[in-house]
Amino acid sequence: MRVAIVGAGSVGRAVLAQAPRRGHKVVAVADSRGAAVDPTGLDAAQVLAEKEASGQVGAAEADALFDAPYDVLVEATPTTLGSAEPAFEHIQRALGADRDVVLANKGPVAERYADLRALVDRSAGRVRFEATVAGAIPVMATIAAYGPTEVTGVRGVLNGTANFILSRMAAESLAYDHVLAEAQELGVAEADPSFDVEGTDAALKCVILANVLSDDDQVYQLADAAITGIDAIPTSAHQAARDAGMTIRLIGEVGRDGVRVGPRLLATDDPLAVTGTENIVRLEIADAGPMHLAGRGAGGPETAAAVLADIDRLDT
Amino acid sequence: MADADVQAYTIRLELADEPGQLLAALEPIADAGGNLLSIFHERGNITPRGRIPVVVDLECPPERFPPLVDRVRAAGVNIVEAGADRLAETVRILITGPGVAADLDEIVETAHAGAAWTLIGMEVRTPSGPEAAATVVLELIVPDGDLVGVRRALATGLPDSAVIVEPLEVGDS
């Protein structure tokens, strides 16, 4: 397929780099400042070098991307809440022109699911969003394999930053501030880690899952999630857990009681008690019972792998 | 007794606040061949009818349990509940957060006042340093395994800054 990528952060750049090996041609890339367009296919190395050198992917107007002859738009701009702009407008333009869309951006699926479905209904284009939940882990594909009505619940560790901090505090009895600083040095936590440690990121992913699994067409948004973060859990709590043979992890849940993200006590041998930045999802499937999917939930190349898997699925 | 021959049971009693009541409850248990594992008895925790709840964990061969219960009743002790499956409903819940030390009274009161659970243990874990926070560990028997209801009731009684950390399911503890 011919791919247009909007957003040249770590995910967008990784899609650009991986696409040729996966048999797809990138015809346009845009960041906030400009665009690079070539209907015959861009030279990934050249575009990446240009971005590195000048801070933008190309000299053309960013808008020029939408005039390029693309089949599928990859939306990889930073996730925004509420109106989910400018991502929603990008999707609107692509679907308005009957093109397909693959999302890495969580905003539209979490905050404007009903509006998104309305756009899809009016368009010949299709939308996929595997990359929005648990990075490379094929949660959406597994749900689709059985059918959303067969999946009665989901629980999991969906944020690697929070999990890294909790598992380090549990293992070494270190203070929160110490482990957070360690995480920031390793690039596992941002300078402003609130999105991750307050549980917002995990909640967005759970809201997306709730929208997909909802069988009465109920639509969820971030505001519907009950969220408790990890920034107020002291070492005394980790020690108390350890003495009881348990451990604390930030768990996102989607089920009968809605969407909930919060720190929970797990047995130390519970499969959900992953360590480091790993993610894991437990699906409850009607006849198959509990099923675990684990792997890397974040990172440019990892998320891009999921984007390209979606492009492959559209390429029928 | 060999492990394979015994079963663990929990008996919930309500004792009158009179001397000798606890002994009157425990003697028949021992006489009937029950092996006491733990007793949670807190005189400060009075039921609406002015009685003192006591939770006894014991071990005995399954066939000895019904006559044991009868003996305790015959000694005039009020048994609220007796059975083997209660232990499976024991959960540990942590209450933590910056305000734990300051709000300890409120936490203790909420933990004792629950209608949706029976409190069988409480522990306060002191913070590791001057800036750090404490953690309260509650051990509860939760009927019907309704952790969601317990959490909701706890959250209503506790200060907003309290962080409740409970297991995913009752069987996890």
mmCIF file of C-alpha atoms in Angstrom, chain A residues 155 228-229 232-241 243-244 246 248 251 253 257 260 263-267 270 272 282, chain B residues 92-94 96-98 125-128 132-135 137 147-148 151-152 161 163-169 172-173:
data_model
loop_
_atom_site.group_PDB
_atom_site.id
_atom_site.type_symbol
_atom_site.label_atom_id
_atom_site.label_comp_id
_atom_site.label_asym_id
_atom_site.label_seq_id
_atom_site.Cartn_x
_atom_site.Cartn_y
_atom_site.Cartn_z
ATOM 1 C CA ARG A 155 -7.345 -6.790 32.820
ATOM 2 C CA THR A 228 -5.958 5.970 40.926
ATOM 3 C CA GLY A 229 -2.278 6.463 40.188
ATOM 4 C CA ALA A 232 1.123 8.070 46.597
ATOM 5 C CA ILE A 233 2.214 4.483 47.296
ATOM 6 C CA PRO A 234 5.082 4.445 49.836
ATOM 7 C CA THR A 235 7.691 1.779 50.537
ATOM 8 C CA SER A 236 5.750 0.698 53.641
ATOM 9 C CA ALA A 237 2.964 -0.488 51.319
ATOM 10 C CA HIS A 238 5.371 -2.528 49.186
ATOM 11 C CA GLN A 239 6.877 -4.060 52.318
ATOM 12 C CA ALA A 240 3.437 -4.925 53.690
ATOM 13 C CA ALA A 241 2.576 -6.569 50.375
ATOM 14 C CA ASP A 243 5.295 -9.837 53.838
ATOM 15 C CA ALA A 244 1.927 -11.178 52.693
ATOM 16 C CA MET A 246 2.039 -10.346 47.324
ATOM 17 C CA ILE A 248 1.563 -4.171 43.944
ATOM 18 C CA ILE A 251 -3.856 -2.750 36.827
ATOM 19 C CA GLU A 253 -9.696 -3.309 34.168
ATOM 20 C CA ASP A 257 -18.271 -2.432 36.537
ATOM 21 C CA ARG A 260 -11.014 1.165 36.355
ATOM 22 C CA PRO A 263 -2.907 -0.158 42.185
ATOM 23 C CA ARG A 264 -3.847 -3.732 43.130
ATOM 24 C CA LEU A 265 -2.418 -6.546 45.240
ATOM 25 C CA LEU A 266 -1.303 -9.532 43.181
ATOM 26 C CA ALA A 267 0.194 -12.835 44.233
ATOM 27 C CA ASP A 270 0.374 -14.052 39.200
ATOM 28 C CA LEU A 272 -0.042 -10.173 35.612
ATOM 29 C CA ARG A 282 -5.495 -11.005 30.349
ATOM 30 C CA ARG B 92 -5.896 -8.445 52.784
ATOM 31 C CA ILE B 93 -6.425 -4.835 51.820
ATOM 32 C CA LEU B 94 -3.841 -2.084 52.156
ATOM 33 C CA THR B 96 -1.964 3.935 52.312
ATOM 34 C CA GLY B 97 -1.241 7.436 51.105
ATOM 35 C CA PRO B 98 0.186 10.603 52.600
ATOM 36 C CA ARG B 125 3.225 -0.540 59.025
ATOM 37 C CA THR B 126 5.312 2.431 60.019
ATOM 38 C CA PRO B 127 6.982 4.532 57.354
ATOM 39 C CA SER B 128 10.614 3.971 56.453
ATOM 40 C CA ALA B 132 7.520 8.615 54.073
ATOM 41 C CA ALA B 133 3.947 7.437 54.610
ATOM 42 C CA ALA B 134 2.543 4.597 56.694
ATOM 43 C CA THR B 135 0.385 1.705 55.503
ATOM 44 C CA VAL B 137 -3.054 -3.660 56.511
ATOM 45 C CA LEU B 147 -14.663 -6.927 46.847
ATOM 46 C CA VAL B 148 -16.198 -4.159 44.783
ATOM 47 C CA ARG B 151 -13.939 -1.116 48.314
ATOM 48 C CA ARG B 152 -16.862 1.220 47.769
ATOM 49 C CA SER B 161 -6.289 11.133 50.088
ATOM 50 C CA VAL B 163 -5.187 4.977 48.554
ATOM 51 C CA ILE B 164 -6.901 1.589 48.790
ATOM 52 C CA VAL B 165 -4.955 -1.342 47.362
ATOM 53 C CA GLU B 166 -6.993 -4.538 47.211
ATOM 54 C CA PRO B 167 -6.541 -7.833 45.367
ATOM 55 C CA LEU B 168 -8.119 -8.501 41.967
ATOM 56 C CA GLU B 169 -10.261 -11.293 43.346
ATOM 57 C CA ASP B 172 -5.938 -14.047 45.474
ATOM 58 C CA SER B 173 -5.043 -13.417 49.099
#
